């Protein structure tokens, strides 16, 4: 079909066409960037913690009684828990992945290192009792776990006494890019720590920093039982619901001078820590759906108007021998050209918007596939929106042309 | 004339119901989405200190050493101070009022039957001035005596929720509150209030869900056995085995506020801080490239601590782009609507109506659409905010429309309808009436 007449008729009253293209361009910029942000968030939320997530249950234990031998009570709790059906392991820790709160230490190459060069990174440090590695279900790639006699009692800042450390592979590779970290020494709190083990993955308790930061973590063989502790239990996934339900009652039976709360599965911890990302997702999806609906209906409205205005023109063409399908094709092609022009402008706008977001909000560069997919989506919407008005145009009777002449 | 235009406008709205509905929907959605996001941003940007905002200042000290270049925030200042510095700062007589503060998690026991012990109440440790500086209202009793800030006593101020939990409500001043099996005498009961953002302590999130419910004197700090439940940061490798050790270290873990009533006091306090830094340097502390003291008032403090997240800014930006799309959409639909009536307009022009009158008629119609769309948009934005409240528990108490936002919504809808309507109305009255008359 000849494109030239379409151009001419569009140019004769360009306002409608300009408005449709502008709308498509803006929608394209917003939708493609929104989809891109959604993809970013979905990826962020899907990052693995390094734990077998469906097997982990955690709870906060807060003692308020005086003169409690915390370590002895912890021992009794663990003995009890290990006898429960399905329980594979249990221990205490200051924190665990997804916990939101915990302890971070700067790790240095030497005792007197300062600044970026000597102490380039910080890592989440999990201080845990015996069996923490196994309770968290971490995959040990190299080296070994701490031995029971290596676990030191100490608390906050108590890294001072420990001399051993287990690191996540990401952390080990950062300090020793050659991959020969095992057996090497790093300094935590100015004291030497020998790397005795490397686990495949161990996520930080804080996940909202950079992707790199979230992978920086290590274990220290230091744990001192005091009024606050976090219990971690690893159990067969089908045993978790019953355990969760009875945990508070059972532990209070062993000692009721404490509060057992925040009994969470990893899924619940995920929901909590990623609540804002989840909300952003929902909002962006709503925005995309509404935008697409509005753009679709707006296009349909404007095409109907064009059709209504050109009744006589259509009638004349029909009278001169144009088939229904020619009229349908004409309007679809016209809309395709207008939307196409809008999409071209929209690609530029989408990239400009992404540039702005990169500069102001540290968003990465948008993949062109997101823009391309949005172009396809919007062209499809535009074509379907103009299909029914165009179909109506094609049913205009040739007699219309004769009526008002 | 105006009433005639309004009548005419209303009649037209009913004549093309589908087109009218499309236009109203586009306007209402555009307004709803932008007002929802703006209202959330507005609530997050609220400054709860209001008129006291310019009198209250957070104190920062670059108190780190070891010849470090920088530590803390980007400007080389940590947002918290050490216990040692807090104790020293307290001796200055320049501030009208002042207080250090931190947060604890202690377990409360109730005097009521069947109430289990609870670790869900936030305990704030501060000086007496806290209550007046941050506008805490008392229902019974009052703050503890000023002498207790120096010569400590186991006293507590509790809010209504704790009063309800521990005693079942009523005036319980003088009764005993049990926390971690330690007895505290209740001296005052305050209203439940949860100012958000929590401007006086942003270290545990700016929009905490649980309010500060129990207040105990800062002078009790040396006797407390459990660690604070907040942010503790340090630059030195100092061993801390129990809470008492923390008091002696260079760890920063409390926020320090001063109330300076006028410019003179502000200047005097700045001088005082400079002198304090000098004095501490001579004692061997503050050995760093940034050594200085700094104060920020509440508004500066909120900005400095970035209480509004990037996500919220992005959403406000996107929502206004969304409104723009809706406007472009509306312009197109209005153009269609008006040009369709070209014949009628031609007749009116031919019968002597001026261009201005035609323009007025169409603008009246557009304003009607704007009002209807704006009204629908306002209702929809309430739905939107309901959605926001269920998505974000931390904004559940603040994501509402206030008078400012309703006014903003009205302004946005009127501005939008005028922006969207001017071009189509202009097109109609600029057209040659003869062209359309001929076709009749």
mmCIF file of C-alpha atoms in Angstrom, chain A residues 140-293:
data_model
loop_
_atom_site.group_PDB
_atom_site.id
_atom_site.type_symbol
_atom_site.label_atom_id
_atom_site.label_comp_id
_atom_site.label_asym_id
_atom_site.label_seq_id
_atom_site.Cartn_x
_atom_site.Cartn_y
_atom_site.Cartn_z
ATOM 1 C CA UNK A 140 32.352 -25.748 52.637
ATOM 2 C CA UNK A 141 34.518 -25.594 49.507
ATOM 3 C CA UNK A 142 37.968 -25.727 51.061
ATOM 4 C CA UNK A 143 39.482 -26.251 54.472
ATOM 5 C CA UNK A 144 37.532 -27.201 57.572
ATOM 6 C CA UNK A 145 35.010 -26.091 60.182
ATOM 7 C CA UNK A 146 35.999 -24.853 63.644
ATOM 8 C CA UNK A 147 36.581 -27.558 66.226
ATOM 9 C CA UNK A 148 34.639 -27.450 69.446
ATOM 10 C CA UNK A 149 37.729 -26.576 71.477
ATOM 11 C CA UNK A 150 38.422 -23.628 69.210
ATOM 12 C CA UNK A 151 35.212 -21.820 70.122
ATOM 13 C CA UNK A 152 35.964 -18.900 72.421
ATOM 14 C CA UNK A 153 33.598 -17.196 74.785
ATOM 15 C CA UNK A 154 33.482 -13.487 74.298
ATOM 16 C CA UNK A 155 31.046 -10.930 73.086
ATOM 17 C CA UNK A 156 30.963 -7.635 71.364
ATOM 18 C CA UNK A 157 34.323 -6.700 69.906
ATOM 19 C CA UNK A 158 35.505 -10.064 71.127
ATOM 20 C CA UNK A 159 37.212 -10.823 67.852
ATOM 21 C CA UNK A 160 40.341 -9.876 69.784
ATOM 22 C CA UNK A 161 41.023 -13.375 71.083
ATOM 23 C CA UNK A 162 40.094 -15.424 68.061
ATOM 24 C CA UNK A 163 42.771 -16.424 65.597
ATOM 25 C CA UNK A 164 40.791 -18.357 63.017
ATOM 26 C CA UNK A 165 38.302 -17.275 60.434
ATOM 27 C CA UNK A 166 36.100 -18.878 57.785
ATOM 28 C CA UNK A 167 35.282 -16.650 54.809
ATOM 29 C CA UNK A 168 32.806 -16.694 51.988
ATOM 30 C CA UNK A 169 34.447 -17.418 48.638
ATOM 31 C CA UNK A 170 33.557 -13.919 47.439
ATOM 32 C CA UNK A 171 35.387 -12.404 50.408
ATOM 33 C CA UNK A 172 38.405 -14.695 50.098
ATOM 34 C CA UNK A 173 38.700 -13.923 46.380
ATOM 35 C CA UNK A 174 38.576 -10.198 47.024
ATOM 36 C CA UNK A 175 41.644 -10.387 49.261
ATOM 37 C CA UNK A 176 43.429 -13.138 47.358
ATOM 38 C CA UNK A 177 42.350 -12.915 43.717
ATOM 39 C CA UNK A 178 44.659 -15.826 42.828
ATOM 40 C CA UNK A 179 42.316 -18.119 44.751
ATOM 41 C CA UNK A 180 44.943 -19.220 47.281
ATOM 42 C CA UNK A 181 43.344 -17.699 50.377
ATOM 43 C CA UNK A 182 43.230 -20.895 52.433
ATOM 44 C CA UNK A 183 45.867 -20.828 55.170
ATOM 45 C CA UNK A 184 46.667 -17.148 54.603
ATOM 46 C CA UNK A 185 46.370 -14.586 57.355
ATOM 47 C CA UNK A 186 44.183 -11.488 57.477
ATOM 48 C CA UNK A 187 43.745 -8.987 60.299
ATOM 49 C CA UNK A 188 40.447 -8.442 62.020
ATOM 50 C CA UNK A 189 40.502 -5.808 64.779
ATOM 51 C CA UNK A 190 44.284 -5.605 64.327
ATOM 52 C CA UNK A 191 44.729 -9.268 65.264
ATOM 53 C CA UNK A 192 45.893 -12.011 62.886
ATOM 54 C CA UNK A 193 43.284 -14.529 61.770
ATOM 55 C CA UNK A 194 44.183 -17.606 59.739
ATOM 56 C CA UNK A 195 41.719 -18.516 57.024
ATOM 57 C CA UNK A 196 40.896 -22.135 57.811
ATOM 58 C CA UNK A 197 37.868 -22.567 55.619
ATOM 59 C CA UNK A 198 36.123 -21.126 52.588
ATOM 60 C CA UNK A 199 32.383 -21.523 52.041
ATOM 61 C CA UNK A 200 30.785 -21.301 48.639
ATOM 62 C CA UNK A 201 28.433 -18.516 49.605
ATOM 63 C CA UNK A 202 27.497 -16.599 52.727
ATOM 64 C CA UNK A 203 25.358 -13.535 52.428
ATOM 65 C CA UNK A 204 25.676 -10.535 54.720
ATOM 66 C CA UNK A 205 22.874 -9.740 57.158
ATOM 67 C CA UNK A 206 22.494 -6.414 55.352
ATOM 68 C CA UNK A 207 21.419 -6.755 51.736
ATOM 69 C CA UNK A 208 20.642 -3.206 50.664
ATOM 70 C CA UNK A 209 24.174 -2.074 49.883
ATOM 71 C CA UNK A 210 26.014 -2.957 46.693
ATOM 72 C CA UNK A 211 25.830 -6.443 45.279
ATOM 73 C CA UNK A 212 29.474 -6.908 46.262
ATOM 74 C CA UNK A 213 28.907 -5.901 49.864
ATOM 75 C CA UNK A 214 26.087 -8.396 50.257
ATOM 76 C CA UNK A 215 28.523 -11.255 49.558
ATOM 77 C CA UNK A 216 31.129 -10.147 52.092
ATOM 78 C CA UNK A 217 30.871 -12.302 55.190
ATOM 79 C CA UNK A 218 32.782 -14.573 57.487
ATOM 80 C CA UNK A 219 32.461 -16.738 60.596
ATOM 81 C CA UNK A 220 34.461 -16.380 63.795
ATOM 82 C CA UNK A 221 34.708 -19.067 66.477
ATOM 83 C CA UNK A 222 33.606 -16.664 69.195
ATOM 84 C CA UNK A 223 30.447 -16.815 71.164
ATOM 85 C CA UNK A 224 29.512 -15.632 74.583
ATOM 86 C CA UNK A 225 26.076 -16.394 75.892
ATOM 87 C CA UNK A 226 24.411 -13.405 77.425
ATOM 88 C CA UNK A 227 20.953 -11.922 77.892
ATOM 89 C CA UNK A 228 20.332 -11.696 74.182
ATOM 90 C CA UNK A 229 20.889 -14.441 71.666
ATOM 91 C CA UNK A 230 19.645 -15.651 68.389
ATOM 92 C CA UNK A 231 18.798 -19.283 68.082
ATOM 93 C CA UNK A 232 19.204 -21.013 64.731
ATOM 94 C CA UNK A 233 17.710 -24.399 64.034
ATOM 95 C CA UNK A 234 18.153 -26.468 60.900
ATOM 96 C CA UNK A 235 15.516 -29.139 60.384
ATOM 97 C CA UNK A 236 13.829 -31.146 57.668
ATOM 98 C CA UNK A 237 11.580 -28.694 55.874
ATOM 99 C CA UNK A 238 8.402 -30.608 56.741
ATOM 100 C CA UNK A 239 9.310 -30.509 60.433
ATOM 101 C CA UNK A 240 9.631 -26.712 60.444
ATOM 102 C CA UNK A 241 5.926 -25.784 60.896
ATOM 103 C CA UNK A 242 5.479 -27.930 64.018
ATOM 104 C CA UNK A 243 8.787 -26.741 65.455
ATOM 105 C CA UNK A 244 7.827 -23.150 64.829
ATOM 106 C CA UNK A 245 4.480 -23.559 66.482
ATOM 107 C CA UNK A 246 5.810 -25.175 69.650
ATOM 108 C CA UNK A 247 9.158 -23.426 70.025
ATOM 109 C CA UNK A 248 8.072 -20.656 72.374
ATOM 110 C CA UNK A 249 6.073 -22.951 74.646
ATOM 111 C CA UNK A 250 8.792 -25.625 74.768
ATOM 112 C CA UNK A 251 11.654 -23.255 75.479
ATOM 113 C CA UNK A 252 9.696 -21.378 78.142
ATOM 114 C CA UNK A 253 9.070 -24.731 79.845
ATOM 115 C CA UNK A 254 12.838 -25.097 80.150
ATOM 116 C CA UNK A 255 13.217 -21.540 81.502
ATOM 117 C CA UNK A 256 10.506 -18.914 81.723
ATOM 118 C CA UNK A 257 12.662 -15.986 82.758
ATOM 119 C CA UNK A 258 13.030 -15.010 79.124
ATOM 120 C CA UNK A 259 11.054 -13.936 76.082
ATOM 121 C CA UNK A 260 11.163 -16.061 72.954
ATOM 122 C CA UNK A 261 10.022 -13.950 70.013
ATOM 123 C CA UNK A 262 10.604 -13.204 66.348
ATOM 124 C CA UNK A 263 10.366 -16.863 65.474
ATOM 125 C CA UNK A 264 10.890 -16.663 61.744
ATOM 126 C CA UNK A 265 11.424 -18.903 58.781
ATOM 127 C CA UNK A 266 13.781 -17.653 56.084
ATOM 128 C CA UNK A 267 10.779 -16.803 53.923
ATOM 129 C CA UNK A 268 9.465 -14.503 56.654
ATOM 130 C CA UNK A 269 12.899 -12.925 57.029
ATOM 131 C CA UNK A 270 13.026 -12.386 53.273
ATOM 132 C CA UNK A 271 9.582 -10.774 53.293
ATOM 133 C CA UNK A 272 10.693 -8.430 56.060
ATOM 134 C CA UNK A 273 14.042 -7.387 54.676
ATOM 135 C CA UNK A 274 12.788 -6.989 51.111
ATOM 136 C CA UNK A 275 9.430 -5.398 52.005
ATOM 137 C CA UNK A 276 10.363 -2.058 50.424
ATOM 138 C CA UNK A 277 11.608 -3.693 47.230
ATOM 139 C CA UNK A 278 8.437 -5.751 47.091
ATOM 140 C CA UNK A 279 6.341 -2.594 47.507
ATOM 141 C CA UNK A 280 8.302 -0.831 44.772
ATOM 142 C CA UNK A 281 7.603 -3.822 42.492
ATOM 143 C CA UNK A 282 3.872 -3.703 43.128
ATOM 144 C CA UNK A 283 3.747 0.066 42.563
ATOM 145 C CA UNK A 284 5.738 -0.129 39.334
ATOM 146 C CA UNK A 285 3.556 -2.948 38.022
ATOM 147 C CA UNK A 286 0.437 -0.871 38.782
ATOM 148 C CA UNK A 287 1.983 2.117 36.989
ATOM 149 C CA UNK A 288 2.819 0.005 33.939
ATOM 150 C CA UNK A 289 -0.641 -1.556 33.733
ATOM 151 C CA UNK A 290 -2.425 1.785 34.138
ATOM 152 C CA UNK A 291 -0.169 3.477 31.602
ATOM 153 C CA UNK A 292 -0.693 0.771 29.017
ATOM 154 C CA UNK A 293 -4.472 0.882 29.555
#
